[in-house]
Coordinates of C-alpha atoms in Angstrom, one line a residue:
M1102 CA 120.9 78.5 77.7
R1103 CA 117.3 78.6 76.4
S1104 CA 114.6 77.0 78.5
R1105 CA 110.8 76.9 78.8
F1106 CA 110.9 79.2 81.8
E1107 CA 109.1 82.4 80.8
P1108 CA 111.7 85.0 79.8
D1109 CA 111.7 88.3 81.6
R1110 CA 113.0 91.3 79.6
Q1111 CA 112.7 93.6 82.5
L1112 CA 114.9 91.3 84.7
T1113 CA 117.5 91.1 81.9
A1114 CA 117.5 94.9 81.5
R1115 CA 117.8 95.4 85.3
M1116 CA 120.7 92.9 85.5
A1117 CA 122.5 94.7 82.7
V1118 CA 122.1 98.1 84.3
T1119 CA 123.1 96.8 87.7
M1120 CA 126.2 95.2 86.3
F1121 CA 127.2 98.3 84.3
L1122 CA 126.8 100.6 87.4
L1123 CA 128.7 98.1 89.6
G1124 CA 131.4 97.9 87.0
L1125 CA 131.9 101.6 87.0
L1126 CA 131.8 101.6 90.8
Y1127 CA 134.4 98.8 90.8
V1128 CA 136.8 100.6 88.5
A1129 CA 136.5 103.8 90.6
F1130 CA 137.0 101.8 93.8
I1131 CA 140.2 100.0 92.5
A1132 CA 141.5 103.4 91.3
A1133 CA 140.9 105.0 94.7
L1134 CA 142.6 102.2 96.5
I1135 CA 145.6 102.4 94.2
V1136 CA 145.9 106.1 94.9
L1137 CA 145.5 105.7 98.6
L1138 CA 147.7 102.6 99.1
K1139 CA 150.2 103.5 96.4
S1140 CA 150.6 99.9 95.3
V1141 CA 149.0 98.9 91.9
V1142 CA 150.3 95.3 92.1
L1143 CA 148.9 94.7 95.7
V1144 CA 145.5 96.0 94.9
V1145 CA 145.1 94.3 91.6
V1146 CA 146.3 90.9 92.8
I1147 CA 144.0 91.0 95.9
A1148 CA 141.0 92.1 93.9
A1149 CA 141.6 89.5 91.1
A1150 CA 142.1 86.7 93.7
L1151 CA 138.9 87.5 95.6
L1152 CA 136.8 87.9 92.4
S1153 CA 138.1 84.6 91.0
A1154 CA 137.3 82.9 94.3
Q1155 CA 133.8 84.4 94.4
Y1156 CA 133.1 83.3 90.8
W1157 CA 134.7 79.9 90.6
Y1158 CA 133.9 78.7 94.2
S1159 CA 130.7 80.4 95.1
D1160 CA 128.7 77.2 95.1
R1161 CA 131.2 75.4 97.4
I1162 CA 131.4 78.4 99.7
A1163 CA 127.6 78.6 100.0
L1164 CA 127.2 74.9 100.6
Y1165 CA 129.9 74.9 103.2
A1166 CA 128.4 77.9 105.0
M1167 CA 124.9 76.4 105.0
R1168 CA 126.2 72.9 106.0
G1169 CA 124.9 71.5 102.7
R1170 CA 126.0 68.3 101.0
L1171 CA 125.4 66.8 97.6
V1172 CA 123.0 63.9 97.7
T1173 CA 122.3 61.0 95.3
V1174 CA 119.0 59.7 93.9
E1175 CA 119.2 56.8 96.4
E1176 CA 119.6 59.2 99.3
Q1177 CA 116.8 61.6 98.3
P1178 CA 114.5 60.0 95.7
R1179 CA 111.6 62.4 96.3
L1180 CA 113.8 65.5 96.0
H1181 CA 115.6 64.2 92.8
G1182 CA 112.2 63.1 91.4
V1183 CA 110.8 66.7 91.7
V1184 CA 114.0 68.2 90.2
D1185 CA 114.0 65.7 87.3
R1186 CA 110.3 66.5 86.4
L1187 CA 110.9 70.3 86.6
C1188 CA 114.0 70.1 84.4
A1189 CA 112.2 68.0 81.9
S1190 CA 109.3 70.4 81.8
A1191 CA 111.7 73.4 81.6
D1192 CA 114.0 71.7 79.0
M1193 CA 117.1 72.7 81.0
P1194 CA 120.1 70.8 82.3
K1195 CA 119.7 69.2 85.7
P1196 CA 121.7 71.0 88.4
R1197 CA 123.4 69.2 91.2
V1198 CA 121.1 68.5 94.2
A1199 CA 122.1 69.2 97.8
V1200 CA 120.5 69.1 101.2
S1201 CA 121.3 71.2 104.2
D1202 CA 120.7 69.6 107.6
M1203 CA 119.0 72.7 109.1
D1204 CA 115.5 73.1 110.6
L1205 CA 115.3 76.5 108.9
P1206 CA 112.8 76.0 106.1
N1207 CA 114.4 77.4 103.0
A1208 CA 116.1 76.7 99.6
F1209 CA 118.6 78.4 97.4
A1210 CA 120.4 78.0 94.0
T1211 CA 124.0 79.0 93.4
G1212 CA 126.7 78.5 90.8
R1213 CA 128.3 80.5 88.0
N1214 CA 126.1 79.0 85.2
A1215 CA 123.6 76.3 84.4
D1216 CA 126.2 73.6 84.0
H1217 CA 127.7 74.3 87.4
A1218 CA 124.6 75.1 89.3
V1219 CA 123.5 73.6 92.6
V1220 CA 120.0 73.6 94.1
C1221 CA 120.0 73.1 97.9
V1222 CA 117.0 72.6 100.2
T1223 CA 117.0 72.3 103.9
T1224 CA 115.6 69.3 105.8
G1225 CA 113.3 71.7 107.5
L1226 CA 111.7 72.7 104.2
M1227 CA 111.2 69.1 103.0
R1228 CA 109.6 68.1 106.3
R1229 CA 107.1 71.0 106.2
L1230 CA 106.0 71.0 102.5
E1231 CA 103.8 68.7 100.5
T1232 CA 105.4 67.5 97.2
E1233 CA 103.4 70.0 95.1
E1234 CA 104.6 72.8 97.4
L1235 CA 108.2 71.6 97.2
E1236 CA 107.8 71.5 93.4
G1237 CA 106.8 75.2 93.4
V1238 CA 109.8 76.2 95.6
L1239 CA 112.2 74.3 93.4
A1240 CA 110.7 75.7 90.2
H1241 CA 111.4 79.2 91.8
E1242 CA 115.0 78.3 92.4
L1243 CA 115.5 76.7 89.0
S1244 CA 114.1 79.8 87.3
H1245 CA 117.0 81.8 88.9
V1246 CA 119.4 79.4 87.2
A1247 CA 117.5 79.7 83.8
H1248 CA 117.4 83.5 84.0
R1249 CA 121.1 83.6 84.9
D1250 CA 120.5 85.9 87.8
V1251 CA 122.2 83.6 90.2
A1252 CA 125.5 84.2 88.5
V1253 CA 124.8 88.0 88.3
I1254 CA 123.9 88.3 92.0
T1255 CA 127.0 86.3 92.8
I1256 CA 129.3 88.5 90.9
A1257 CA 127.5 91.7 92.0
S1258 CA 127.9 90.8 95.6
F1259 CA 131.7 90.5 95.2
L1260 CA 132.1 94.3 95.3
G1261 CA 130.2 94.6 98.6
V1262 CA 132.2 91.7 100.0
I1263 CA 135.6 93.2 99.2
A1264 CA 134.6 96.7 100.4
G1265 CA 133.3 95.2 103.7
L1266 CA 136.5 93.2 104.2
I1267 CA 138.6 96.3 103.7
V1268 CA 136.5 98.3 106.2
R1269 CA 136.9 95.6 108.8
F1270 CA 140.6 95.2 108.1
A1271 CA 141.3 98.9 108.3
F1272 CA 139.2 99.2 111.5
Y1273 CA 140.9 96.4 113.3
S1274 CA 144.3 97.4 112.1
Q1275 CA 143.8 100.8 113.7
L1276 CA 142.2 99.4 116.8
F1277 CA 144.8 96.7 117.6
G1278 CA 147.8 97.8 115.6
G1279 CA 151.1 98.7 117.2
R1280 CA 152.3 102.2 117.9
S1281 CA 154.2 102.3 114.5
Q1282 CA 150.8 102.3 112.8
R1283 CA 149.4 105.2 114.7
D1284 CA 151.4 108.0 113.1
Q1285 CA 149.4 110.7 111.6
N1286 CA 150.0 109.9 107.9
T1287 CA 149.0 106.2 108.4
A1288 CA 145.9 107.2 110.3
V1289 CA 144.8 109.5 107.5
V1290 CA 145.3 106.9 104.8
F1291 CA 143.4 104.3 106.8
L1292 CA 140.5 106.7 107.4
A1293 CA 140.4 107.5 103.7
V1294 CA 140.4 103.8 102.8
M1295 CA 137.6 103.2 105.3
A1296 CA 135.6 106.1 104.0
V1297 CA 135.9 105.1 100.3
S1298 CA 135.2 101.4 101.1
A1299 CA 132.2 102.3 103.3
L1300 CA 130.7 104.4 100.5
V1301 CA 131.3 101.7 97.9
Y1302 CA 129.7 99.1 100.2
A1303 CA 126.7 101.3 100.7
V1304 CA 126.1 102.0 97.0
S1305 CA 126.6 98.3 96.0
F1306 CA 124.4 97.2 98.9
L1307 CA 121.5 99.3 97.6
L1308 CA 122.0 98.3 93.9
I1309 CA 122.1 94.6 94.7
R1310 CA 119.0 94.8 96.9
A1311 CA 117.0 96.6 94.2
L1312 CA 117.9 93.9 91.7
S1313 CA 117.3 91.1 94.3
R1314 CA 113.7 92.3 95.1
Y1315 CA 112.7 92.3 91.4
R1316 CA 114.4 89.0 90.6
E1317 CA 112.3 87.3 93.4
L1318 CA 109.1 88.5 91.8
A1319 CA 110.3 87.3 88.4
A1320 CA 111.2 83.9 89.8
D1321 CA 107.8 83.6 91.5
R1322 CA 106.1 84.4 88.2
A1323 CA 108.2 82.1 86.1
A1324 CA 107.8 79.2 88.6
A1325 CA 104.0 79.7 88.7
M1326 CA 103.8 79.8 84.9
L1327 CA 105.9 76.6 84.6
T1328 CA 103.9 74.6 87.1
A1329 CA 100.6 76.4 86.3
K1330 CA 99.9 76.4 90.0
P1331 CA 100.3 79.9 91.5
S1332 CA 98.2 79.0 94.5
V1333 CA 100.4 76.1 95.4
L1334 CA 103.5 78.3 95.3
A1335 CA 101.7 80.9 97.4
S1336 CA 100.8 78.3 99.9
A1337 CA 104.4 77.2 100.2
L1338 CA 105.5 80.8 100.6
T1339 CA 103.0 81.5 103.3
K1340 CA 103.9 78.3 105.2
V1341 CA 107.6 78.9 105.0
S1342 CA 107.4 82.5 105.9
G1343 CA 105.3 81.7 108.9
D1344 CA 107.5 78.9 110.2
I1345 CA 110.7 81.0 109.7
A1346 CA 109.3 83.5 112.3
R1347 CA 109.4 80.7 114.8
I1348 CA 113.0 79.6 114.2
P1349 CA 115.5 80.5 117.0
T1350 CA 117.3 83.8 116.5
E1351 CA 120.7 82.1 116.6
D1352 CA 119.9 79.9 113.7
L1353 CA 118.5 82.9 111.7
R1354 CA 121.7 84.8 112.2
T1355 CA 123.8 82.0 110.7
A1356 CA 121.7 82.1 107.5
Q1357 CA 121.1 85.9 107.1
A1358 CA 124.3 86.4 105.1
F1359 CA 122.7 84.4 102.3
N1360 CA 119.3 86.1 102.3
A1361 CA 119.7 87.4 98.7
F1362 CA 119.9 83.7 97.6
F1363 CA 117.1 82.3 99.6
F1364 CA 113.5 81.5 98.6
T1365 CA 112.3 83.7 101.5
P1366 CA 114.5 85.8 103.8
A1367 CA 115.7 84.5 107.2
L1368 CA 114.2 87.2 109.3
G1369 CA 112.8 86.5 112.7
P1370 CA 110.0 88.2 114.7
G1371 CA 110.5 91.9 115.4
T1372 CA 113.0 92.4 112.6
A1373 CA 112.3 95.8 111.2
V1374 CA 113.9 95.9 107.7
G1375 CA 112.8 98.8 105.5
N1376 CA 111.8 98.1 101.9
L1377 CA 114.9 99.9 100.7
F1378 CA 117.2 97.5 102.5
S1379 CA 115.3 94.2 102.0
T1380 CA 116.6 91.5 99.7
H1381 CA 113.0 90.3 99.0
P1382 CA 109.6 92.0 98.4
T1383 CA 107.2 91.8 101.3
L1384 CA 105.2 88.6 101.7
E1385 CA 102.0 90.6 100.9
R1386 CA 103.5 91.9 97.7
R1387 CA 104.5 88.4 96.5
L1388 CA 101.1 86.9 97.4
E1389 CA 99.3 89.7 95.6
A1390 CA 101.3 89.1 92.5
L1391 CA 100.6 85.4 92.6
A1392 CA 96.9 86.1 93.2
E1393 CA 96.8 88.3 90.1
L1394 CA 98.5 85.5 88.1
S1395 CA 96.1 82.9 89.4
A1396 CA 93.2 85.0 88.2
Q1397 CA 94.8 85.4 84.8
L1398 CA 95.3 81.7 84.4
G1399 CA 91.8 81.0 85.7
E1400 CA 93.2 78.7 88.3
A1401 CA 90.7 76.8 90.5
G1402 CA 91.1 76.8 94.2
G1403 CA 90.6 80.4 95.1
E1404 CA 93.0 83.0 96.2
P1405 CA 96.7 81.9 96.6
G1406 CA 97.8 81.3 100.1
R1407 CA 94.3 81.4 101.5
H1408 CA 93.3 77.8 101.5

């Protein structure tokens, strides 16, 4: 799909490298499980089933987890109007539009390709943002679809998901299993599976987050270039980030599993997340990049996020 969103060769290159490295990691992981569990059919069937579910049903899974529902033009004319204008400007297919009834101010895009994409916003976001600010956020999400990094991050996250599930399964099997499972040979196999899965999870975790941080900067830039209003996007980013800090911790925990897909991470006050483990660049880094872009475009209105 070709659109008028500004292409980003660095993002394309990073996605290719990330998928290549994760592919190698995936092959090594499956091979290790086959050796340890001594069942080619079992490992391949489970891996294929989980990958298929992640690829084909990622949009439904995300909407269900975030309590989102598809909405019609009659239900949300303002939201559909903004998406229609942006898609016309970007010359791209219109994705399905969904709303999540959550006070958490955020938005995300998901789906395996442009023809099966969904853009979802929360009621908390729509209530807090002016129409121009909402336009900037939605342009950011649509750029993820146009750049195809939504599909890449969905597939890339699969390896971490399956490794994490295996670690949990092995742990609880040993913790709550019967005596027949506690013989020495079984214990050794389970420990080996847990060790391999934990290593794979850690490596995929770091690779995905490195890609995720860059893709957020790329989406900010592409959205600002499409709307020609970097300061408005920065204003929305500042407003949303500030309000998220005031959301109850319980609500944030519900959403944190989807941080890699969000416009801005659902992190509450006092959350110390190092740059190496963050799904997003810092707020300061994003505002700095938008300020530089605003200066390049000669945008009136001063420094982004400061008015």
